Coordinates of C-alpha atoms in Angstrom, one line a residue:
M1 CA 81.5 119.7 107.3
S2 CA 84.3 118.3 105.1
T3 CA 84.9 119.9 101.7
A4 CA 86.6 116.8 100.3
A5 CA 86.4 116.2 96.6
P6 CA 85.0 112.9 95.2
Y7 CA 87.4 110.0 95.1
L8 CA 88.7 109.4 91.5
T9 CA 90.0 106.1 90.3
R10 CA 91.4 107.7 87.1
P11 CA 92.5 111.2 88.2
Q12 CA 94.3 113.6 85.9
Y13 CA 97.3 115.8 86.7
S14 CA 99.4 118.2 84.6
S15 CA 102.8 116.8 85.7
K16 CA 104.4 113.5 86.6
V17 CA 106.1 115.0 89.7
L18 CA 103.9 117.0 92.1
L19 CA 105.7 119.3 94.6
R20 CA 104.5 120.0 98.1
G21 CA 102.6 123.2 98.4
T22 CA 100.9 123.1 95.0
P23 CA 97.1 122.6 94.5
E24 CA 97.6 119.5 92.4
Y25 CA 99.9 118.0 95.0
E26 CA 97.2 118.4 97.7
R27 CA 94.5 117.1 95.5
C28 CA 96.5 114.0 94.8
R29 CA 97.6 113.5 98.4
R30 CA 93.9 113.6 99.4
N31 CA 92.6 111.3 96.6
N32 CA 91.7 108.4 98.9
P33 CA 88.4 106.7 99.5
S34 CA 88.3 108.1 103.1
A35 CA 88.3 111.9 103.5
A36 CA 90.2 111.5 106.7
T37 CA 93.6 112.0 105.1
P38 CA 96.4 112.1 107.8
D39 CA 98.5 115.2 108.2
R40 CA 101.6 113.6 106.7
Y41 CA 103.3 115.3 103.7
P42 CA 105.7 113.7 101.3
R43 CA 108.3 115.9 99.8
E44 CA 107.2 114.9 96.3
I45 CA 104.5 112.8 94.7
H46 CA 105.6 110.9 91.6
L47 CA 103.1 109.6 89.0
P48 CA 105.2 107.3 86.8
T49 CA 103.9 105.7 83.6
T50 CA 106.8 103.2 83.1
P51 CA 109.0 101.0 85.2
A52 CA 112.0 103.2 84.1
E53 CA 110.2 106.2 85.7
V54 CA 109.6 104.2 88.9
G55 CA 113.3 103.4 88.9
A56 CA 114.2 107.1 88.6
A57 CA 112.0 107.9 91.5
L58 CA 113.7 105.3 93.7
R59 CA 117.1 106.4 92.7
K60 CA 116.2 110.0 93.5
A61 CA 115.0 108.9 97.0
G62 CA 118.3 107.2 97.5
E63 CA 120.2 110.3 96.5
L64 CA 118.1 112.5 98.8
G65 CA 118.4 110.0 101.7
V66 CA 114.6 109.9 102.1
T67 CA 112.1 107.0 102.3
V68 CA 109.5 105.9 99.8
G69 CA 105.8 105.0 100.1
I70 CA 103.6 103.4 97.4
R71 CA 99.9 104.0 96.8
S72 CA 97.8 102.0 94.4
S73 CA 94.3 103.1 95.6
G74 CA 94.5 104.3 99.1
H75 CA 92.2 101.7 100.7
I76 CA 94.7 101.1 103.5
F77 CA 93.3 103.9 105.7
G78 CA 96.4 104.5 107.8
L79 CA 97.9 105.5 104.5
G80 CA 101.5 104.3 105.1
A81 CA 102.2 105.6 101.6
L82 CA 102.2 109.1 102.9
V83 CA 105.8 109.1 104.1
Q84 CA 106.6 112.4 105.8
D85 CA 109.2 114.4 103.8
G86 CA 109.8 111.3 101.6
I87 CA 108.7 110.4 98.1
M88 CA 105.3 108.9 97.5
I89 CA 104.9 106.9 94.3
D90 CA 101.3 106.9 93.1
T91 CA 100.8 104.1 90.6
S92 CA 97.6 105.3 89.0
F93 CA 99.1 105.5 85.5
L94 CA 101.2 102.3 85.5
N95 CA 99.8 99.6 83.1
R96 CA 96.1 100.4 83.5
D97 CA 95.2 98.3 80.5
I98 CA 94.4 94.7 81.1
E99 CA 95.8 92.2 78.7
Y100 CA 94.7 88.6 78.1
D101 CA 96.8 85.9 76.4
A102 CA 94.5 83.3 74.9
A103 CA 97.5 80.8 74.6
T104 CA 98.5 80.9 78.3
Q105 CA 95.0 81.9 79.5
E106 CA 96.6 84.5 81.7
I107 CA 95.7 88.1 82.4
C108 CA 98.2 90.8 82.9
F109 CA 97.6 94.2 84.6
G110 CA 99.2 97.0 86.6
P111 CA 99.0 97.8 90.3
A112 CA 96.3 100.5 90.2
V113 CA 93.9 98.5 88.1
R114 CA 90.7 98.3 90.1
V115 CA 88.6 95.3 90.9
E116 CA 85.7 96.6 88.7
E117 CA 88.1 96.9 85.8
V118 CA 89.4 93.4 86.1
A119 CA 85.8 92.1 86.4
A120 CA 84.7 93.9 83.2
K121 CA 87.6 92.4 81.3
L122 CA 86.9 88.9 82.6
R123 CA 83.2 89.3 81.5
D124 CA 84.3 90.3 78.1
I125 CA 86.6 87.2 77.7
N126 CA 84.3 84.9 79.6
R127 CA 86.9 84.0 82.2
F128 CA 87.2 84.0 86.0
F129 CA 90.0 85.3 88.3
P130 CA 89.5 85.8 92.0
H131 CA 89.7 89.6 92.3
G132 CA 88.5 91.5 95.3
H133 CA 85.0 92.2 96.5
A134 CA 85.0 96.0 96.7
P135 CA 84.9 97.7 93.3
T136 CA 87.6 100.4 93.7
V137 CA 90.2 98.3 95.5
A138 CA 93.4 98.2 93.4
A139 CA 95.5 95.1 92.5
G140 CA 98.6 96.3 94.2
G141 CA 97.3 96.5 97.8
F142 CA 95.0 93.5 97.3
L143 CA 97.6 91.1 96.0
L144 CA 100.5 92.2 98.1
A145 CA 98.3 91.5 101.1
G146 CA 97.8 88.0 99.8
G147 CA 94.3 88.6 98.4
Q148 CA 91.1 87.6 100.2
G149 CA 89.4 87.2 96.8
W150 CA 86.3 85.6 95.6
F151 CA 85.8 82.0 96.8
V152 CA 89.0 82.2 98.9
R153 CA 87.7 79.3 101.1
G154 CA 88.6 76.6 98.6
W155 CA 90.6 78.3 95.9
G156 CA 93.1 80.0 98.3
A157 CA 94.5 83.5 98.6
T158 CA 94.7 85.0 95.2
A159 CA 98.4 85.9 95.3
Q160 CA 99.2 82.4 96.6
S161 CA 97.2 80.3 94.1
W162 CA 96.6 82.4 91.0
I163 CA 99.5 84.9 90.5
T164 CA 102.2 83.4 88.3
Q165 CA 104.7 86.2 88.1
M166 CA 105.3 89.9 88.9
E167 CA 107.3 92.7 87.3
I168 CA 109.0 94.6 90.2
V169 CA 111.2 97.7 90.3
V170 CA 113.6 97.0 93.2
P171 CA 115.3 99.7 95.4
D172 CA 118.4 100.1 93.2
G173 CA 116.1 101.0 90.3
R174 CA 116.4 97.8 88.3
T175 CA 113.3 96.1 86.8
V176 CA 113.2 92.3 87.5
I177 CA 110.7 89.5 87.1
A178 CA 109.8 87.5 90.2
S179 CA 108.2 84.1 90.0
K180 CA 108.6 80.5 91.2
T181 CA 111.6 80.2 88.8
E182 CA 113.1 83.7 88.9
N183 CA 114.0 85.7 92.0
Q184 CA 112.0 83.2 94.1
D185 CA 112.8 85.0 97.3
L186 CA 111.4 88.3 96.0
F187 CA 108.3 86.4 94.8
W188 CA 107.8 84.8 98.2
A189 CA 108.2 88.1 100.1
A190 CA 105.9 90.1 97.8
R191 CA 102.9 87.8 98.4
G192 CA 101.7 88.6 101.9
S193 CA 103.8 91.5 103.1
G194 CA 101.5 94.3 102.0
L195 CA 102.6 97.8 102.8
G196 CA 105.8 96.4 104.3
F197 CA 107.0 95.2 100.9
F198 CA 110.3 96.7 99.6
G199 CA 109.7 97.2 95.9
V200 CA 107.2 98.5 93.4
V201 CA 105.2 96.0 91.5
T202 CA 104.5 97.3 88.0
R203 CA 102.7 94.3 86.5
F204 CA 101.0 91.1 87.7
W205 CA 100.3 88.0 85.7
G206 CA 97.5 85.7 86.9
R207 CA 95.9 82.5 85.6
T208 CA 92.2 82.3 84.8
I209 CA 89.5 79.6 84.5
P210 CA 86.3 79.5 82.5
R211 CA 83.5 81.7 83.9
S212 CA 80.5 80.3 85.6
T213 CA 77.3 81.9 87.2
L214 CA 77.1 83.8 90.5
W215 CA 74.2 83.0 92.8
E216 CA 73.2 84.6 96.1
R217 CA 71.1 83.8 99.1
N218 CA 70.5 86.4 101.8
F219 CA 69.1 86.5 105.4
T220 CA 68.5 89.5 107.7
F221 CA 68.1 89.1 111.5
E222 CA 67.5 91.4 114.4
V223 CA 70.3 90.9 116.8
G224 CA 68.6 91.9 120.1
D225 CA 69.9 89.5 122.8
K226 CA 70.6 86.7 120.3
Y227 CA 74.1 87.7 119.4
E228 CA 75.7 84.5 120.6
A229 CA 73.0 82.2 119.1
L230 CA 73.0 84.0 115.7
M231 CA 76.8 84.1 115.4
T232 CA 77.3 80.5 116.5
W233 CA 74.7 79.3 114.0
A234 CA 76.0 81.4 111.1
L235 CA 79.6 80.4 111.6
T236 CA 78.9 76.8 112.3
K237 CA 76.8 76.5 109.2
G238 CA 79.6 78.1 107.3
D239 CA 81.9 75.3 108.5
E240 CA 79.4 72.8 107.2
T241 CA 79.2 74.4 103.8
P242 CA 81.4 73.1 101.0
K243 CA 84.5 75.2 100.6
Y244 CA 84.9 75.2 96.9
G245 CA 82.9 77.8 95.0
T246 CA 81.2 79.4 98.1
D247 CA 81.6 82.9 99.6
L248 CA 80.1 83.5 103.0
N249 CA 79.9 86.9 104.7
I250 CA 78.2 88.4 107.8
T251 CA 77.5 92.1 108.4
I252 CA 76.2 93.8 111.5
Y253 CA 74.8 97.3 111.2
Y254 CA 72.1 99.8 112.2
P255 CA 69.3 99.5 109.7
E256 CA 69.2 103.3 109.6
K257 CA 72.5 103.1 107.7
Y258 CA 70.5 102.4 104.6
D259 CA 67.7 104.9 105.3
P260 CA 68.0 107.6 102.6
T261 CA 66.3 110.1 105.0
A262 CA 68.7 109.5 107.9
T263 CA 71.5 112.0 108.4
G264 CA 74.3 112.7 110.8
D265 CA 76.7 110.4 112.7
E266 CA 74.6 109.9 115.8
I267 CA 73.7 106.4 116.9
P268 CA 70.0 105.8 116.3
E269 CA 67.9 106.1 119.5
S270 CA 66.5 102.6 119.0
R271 CA 70.0 101.1 119.0
T272 CA 68.6 98.2 117.1
L273 CA 71.2 96.2 115.2
H274 CA 70.6 93.9 112.2
M275 CA 72.7 91.0 111.1
G276 CA 72.9 90.3 107.4
L277 CA 74.1 86.9 106.1
S278 CA 75.2 87.1 102.5
L279 CA 75.8 83.6 100.9
L280 CA 77.2 83.4 97.4
C281 CA 78.3 80.6 95.2
Y282 CA 79.7 79.9 91.8
A283 CA 77.7 77.2 90.0
D284 CA 76.4 76.2 86.6
N285 CA 72.8 76.2 87.6
K286 CA 70.3 77.0 90.4
A287 CA 70.0 73.4 91.5
Q288 CA 73.7 73.1 92.2
A289 CA 73.6 76.5 93.9
K290 CA 70.8 75.4 96.3
I291 CA 72.9 72.3 97.2
L292 CA 76.0 74.3 97.9
L293 CA 74.1 76.7 100.2
S294 CA 71.8 74.1 101.8
A295 CA 73.5 74.0 105.2
Y296 CA 71.5 77.1 106.2
D297 CA 68.2 75.3 105.6
D298 CA 68.6 74.0 109.1
M299 CA 67.6 76.9 111.3
P300 CA 66.8 76.4 115.0
E301 CA 63.8 78.1 116.4
E302 CA 65.9 80.5 118.5
V303 CA 67.4 81.8 115.3
R304 CA 64.2 81.8 113.3
E305 CA 62.5 84.0 115.9
S306 CA 65.0 86.8 115.0
L307 CA 64.5 86.5 111.2
V308 CA 63.5 89.8 109.6
N309 CA 63.8 88.9 105.9
L310 CA 65.1 86.3 103.6
K311 CA 65.9 86.1 99.9
P312 CA 66.0 82.7 98.2
V313 CA 68.8 81.5 95.9
T314 CA 68.8 84.0 93.0
K315 CA 71.1 84.6 90.1
T316 CA 73.3 87.7 90.3
D317 CA 76.6 89.0 89.0
F318 CA 79.7 90.8 90.2
F319 CA 78.4 94.2 89.1
D320 CA 75.2 93.9 91.2
I321 CA 77.5 93.1 94.1
F322 CA 79.7 96.2 93.4
K323 CA 76.6 98.3 93.3
A324 CA 75.6 97.0 96.8
K325 CA 79.1 97.5 98.0
R326 CA 79.0 101.2 97.0
G327 CA 76.0 101.7 99.2
F328 CA 77.6 99.6 102.0
I329 CA 80.8 101.7 102.2
N330 CA 79.7 105.1 100.7
L331 CA 82.8 105.8 98.6
G332 CA 84.5 109.2 98.6
G333 CA 83.2 112.7 99.2
H334 CA 82.5 113.4 102.9
S335 CA 82.9 109.8 104.1
R336 CA 85.6 109.2 106.6
W337 CA 86.7 105.7 107.5
S338 CA 88.8 103.6 109.9
I339 CA 89.0 99.9 109.9
L340 CA 90.3 97.4 112.5
S341 CA 90.3 93.7 112.3
I342 CA 91.6 90.4 113.5
L343 CA 92.1 86.9 112.1
N344 CA 90.9 84.6 114.9
E345 CA 93.1 81.9 116.4
P346 CA 91.3 78.7 115.2
S347 CA 92.1 76.8 118.4
V348 CA 90.2 79.3 120.6
P349 CA 86.7 77.9 121.4
M350 CA 83.8 79.6 119.7
P351 CA 82.2 80.9 123.0
T352 CA 85.6 82.4 124.0
L353 CA 86.0 84.1 120.6
L354 CA 82.5 85.5 120.5
E355 CA 82.9 87.0 124.0
A356 CA 86.3 88.5 123.1
I357 CA 85.0 90.3 120.0
K358 CA 81.5 91.1 121.3
P359 CA 82.2 94.8 122.1
A360 CA 83.7 95.3 118.6
M361 CA 80.7 93.7 117.0
L362 CA 77.9 95.4 118.9
E363 CA 79.1 98.7 120.2
L364 CA 79.3 100.5 116.8
P365 CA 80.3 104.2 117.3
T366 CA 78.3 105.9 114.5
R367 CA 75.1 105.3 112.6
T368 CA 77.0 104.3 109.4
S369 CA 79.6 102.0 111.0
V370 CA 79.4 98.3 110.1
V371 CA 80.9 94.9 111.0
F372 CA 82.1 92.7 108.2
I373 CA 83.0 89.0 108.8
C374 CA 84.2 86.7 106.0
T375 CA 84.8 83.0 106.3
C376 CA 88.2 82.5 104.6
D377 CA 89.4 79.1 105.7
I378 CA 93.0 79.8 104.6
V379 CA 95.6 77.4 106.0
P380 CA 98.9 79.2 105.4
D381 CA 101.9 77.6 103.8
E382 CA 105.0 79.6 104.7
K383 CA 107.0 77.7 102.1
E384 CA 104.8 79.1 99.4
S385 CA 104.5 82.8 100.4
A386 CA 104.7 85.3 103.2
V387 CA 101.0 84.7 103.9
S388 CA 101.5 82.9 107.2
I389 CA 98.7 83.7 109.6
P390 CA 95.7 81.3 109.7
Q391 CA 92.7 82.9 108.2
Q392 CA 89.6 81.0 109.4
Y393 CA 87.5 84.1 110.0
Y394 CA 88.3 87.6 109.0
I395 CA 86.6 89.8 111.6
S396 CA 86.5 93.6 111.1
T397 CA 84.7 96.8 112.1
I398 CA 84.6 99.7 109.7
T399 CA 84.0 103.0 111.6
Q400 CA 82.5 105.5 109.3
W401 CA 81.7 109.2 110.0
T402 CA 81.3 112.5 108.2
D403 CA 82.0 115.2 110.8
P404 CA 85.8 115.9 111.0
K405 CA 85.2 117.4 114.5
L406 CA 84.8 113.8 115.8
E407 CA 88.6 113.3 115.2
P408 CA 90.8 112.2 116.7
A409 CA 88.6 110.8 119.5
I410 CA 86.6 108.7 117.1
Y411 CA 89.5 106.3 116.6
Q412 CA 90.0 105.3 120.2
P413 CA 86.9 103.3 121.1
M414 CA 87.4 100.7 118.4
R415 CA 91.1 100.5 119.2
D416 CA 90.2 99.6 122.7
R417 CA 87.7 97.0 121.6
Y418 CA 90.2 95.3 119.2
R419 CA 93.0 95.4 121.7
R420 CA 90.6 93.5 124.0
A421 CA 90.1 90.9 121.2
L422 CA 93.8 90.3 120.6
P423 CA 94.0 87.3 122.9
A424 CA 91.6 85.5 120.6
A425 CA 93.5 86.5 117.5
A426 CA 96.1 84.6 115.4
G427 CA 97.1 88.0 113.8
V428 CA 95.8 90.6 111.5
Y429 CA 95.2 90.7 107.7
V430 CA 98.1 92.9 106.6
A431 CA 95.9 95.2 104.5
D432 CA 94.3 96.4 107.8
Y433 CA 97.6 96.9 109.6
D434 CA 97.8 100.4 111.0
V435 CA 101.3 102.0 110.7
T436 CA 100.0 105.0 112.6
N437 CA 99.1 103.3 115.9
D438 CA 100.1 99.8 117.2
E439 CA 97.6 99.5 120.0
A440 CA 95.3 97.1 118.2
N441 CA 97.6 95.6 115.7
G442 CA 98.1 91.8 115.6
K443 CA 101.0 90.1 113.9
P444 CA 100.8 90.4 110.1
M445 CA 103.1 87.4 109.7
S446 CA 104.2 84.5 111.9
D447 CA 107.6 85.0 113.7
T448 CA 109.3 82.5 111.4
A449 CA 107.9 84.1 108.2
L450 CA 108.9 87.6 109.5
A451 CA 112.4 86.4 110.2
R452 CA 112.7 85.1 106.6
F453 CA 111.1 88.3 105.2
L454 CA 113.6 90.5 107.1
E455 CA 116.5 88.6 105.7
I456 CA 115.2 88.9 102.1
R457 CA 114.5 92.6 102.7
E458 CA 118.0 93.3 103.9
K459 CA 119.3 91.7 100.7
W460 CA 117.2 93.8 98.3
D461 CA 116.8 97.0 100.3
P462 CA 119.9 97.4 102.4
K463 CA 119.5 101.2 102.6
G464 CA 116.0 101.0 103.9
L465 CA 114.1 103.0 101.3
F466 CA 110.9 101.3 102.3
P467 CA 110.3 101.9 106.0
N468 CA 107.0 100.3 107.0
Y469 CA 108.5 96.9 107.8
K470 CA 109.9 98.4 111.0
K471 CA 106.4 98.5 112.4
F472 CA 106.0 94.7 111.9
I473 CA 108.9 94.2 114.2
E474 CA 107.3 96.5 116.8
T475 CA 104.1 94.5 116.7
R476 CA 105.9 91.2 117.0
D477 CA 107.8 92.4 120.0
K478 CA 104.6 93.8 121.6
I479 CA 102.7 90.6 121.2
N480 CA 105.5 88.3 122.3
R481 CA 106.0 90.4 125.4
G482 CA 102.4 89.8 126.2
L483 CA 102.7 86.1 125.6
H484 CA 105.7 86.0 127.9
L485 CA 103.9 87.8 130.6
K486 CA 101.0 85.3 130.3
A487 CA 103.3 82.4 130.5
K488 CA 104.8 83.7 133.8
M489 CA 101.4 84.3 135.4

């Protein structure tokens, strides 16, 4: 059994530079939500508290001729931040306070500020900003990926629609501001390039709006042989639901996942799967909430026969959701995770999509593994940012286990299933992009957006301090070779 320490969102260390081979270095290297930390070892880990210290770390990497990785919270489970023999910059201590300017109605925060911290500040000031859904996700990874935040369907990716400027330390060590009026190319590239970005964001500024009330409506179904019927109904009703102010999510899981008496990683003997449908909306009152979520009132008999439980429209809040998420993902300690996902190609017919993803949805490899699907409805605008892959549905499987002896074989089954799903994919959400294995990766950007990104990267990082972008090229070429072969068949 793993002896991993609990995951800490506010760790403490005795030095700002941790050297390989020391106990604090190893504790920091392993301070990730998943206990399955890869065997990659940076030469040094830097824990800067100011942009100037970030700049010093980058200059040192340049002098040493090594590469740089950035970690804000470690929720990207391939952990591209762990650059072998390079310098990892852990941003845990950069601008952890959240500031609010009443005149501009903007909040300002650092890259390691967690979702639950942003939510607490917003509650205090009675404002709303579309932060992430999982409590310990940090701003850096969330926003550089574009941001599938709350109510993304109508209000857009958070980095596209809500972030007004960023403070960024660029590879030569300078600190600059990037926005729609300053260093526009850098601002474009930062929003949507994720772990491929070539700078260190030290502060974000985002606009806010007045706070409203969060409401939820939940359904639970037994999947059985009704996978196609249930998924078609759930996704179609999502398409019929108003986009603005609604948040629609599907989960598929073994009910034993939530049984406090269940232990071990083995698949339950019953192999019974449940589908949960979590519908949330932001509305001033219950009557409005019922209208926003009313498409699901229309339930055909075939679907109704599979219904296990339902919860009517009920008032909730973000902190109730965070509590449920902690149970859903089981943060830290002995838990080990891997996540694979696709963003579907909207032109692919629903039956074709459901068939392509079916093994990834129903063949869960452990008792605690789970499928998560979010209706995003993002139509990308490449002129606005590097977010350039259509995001109708975000479809993912989180493989979760506790026994390290299952590794490395535990990774391959889901890689096989998501590789099979690639023909129905437009690409992959860059936060799930796996720098350690390209088998199941889809494109994190369109070809035209990647071409622009590479030009901007060459301007700002000509020495290649930040290496992860190279994998994007590898994936583009892999996918395009496949398309070329299809065209010749």
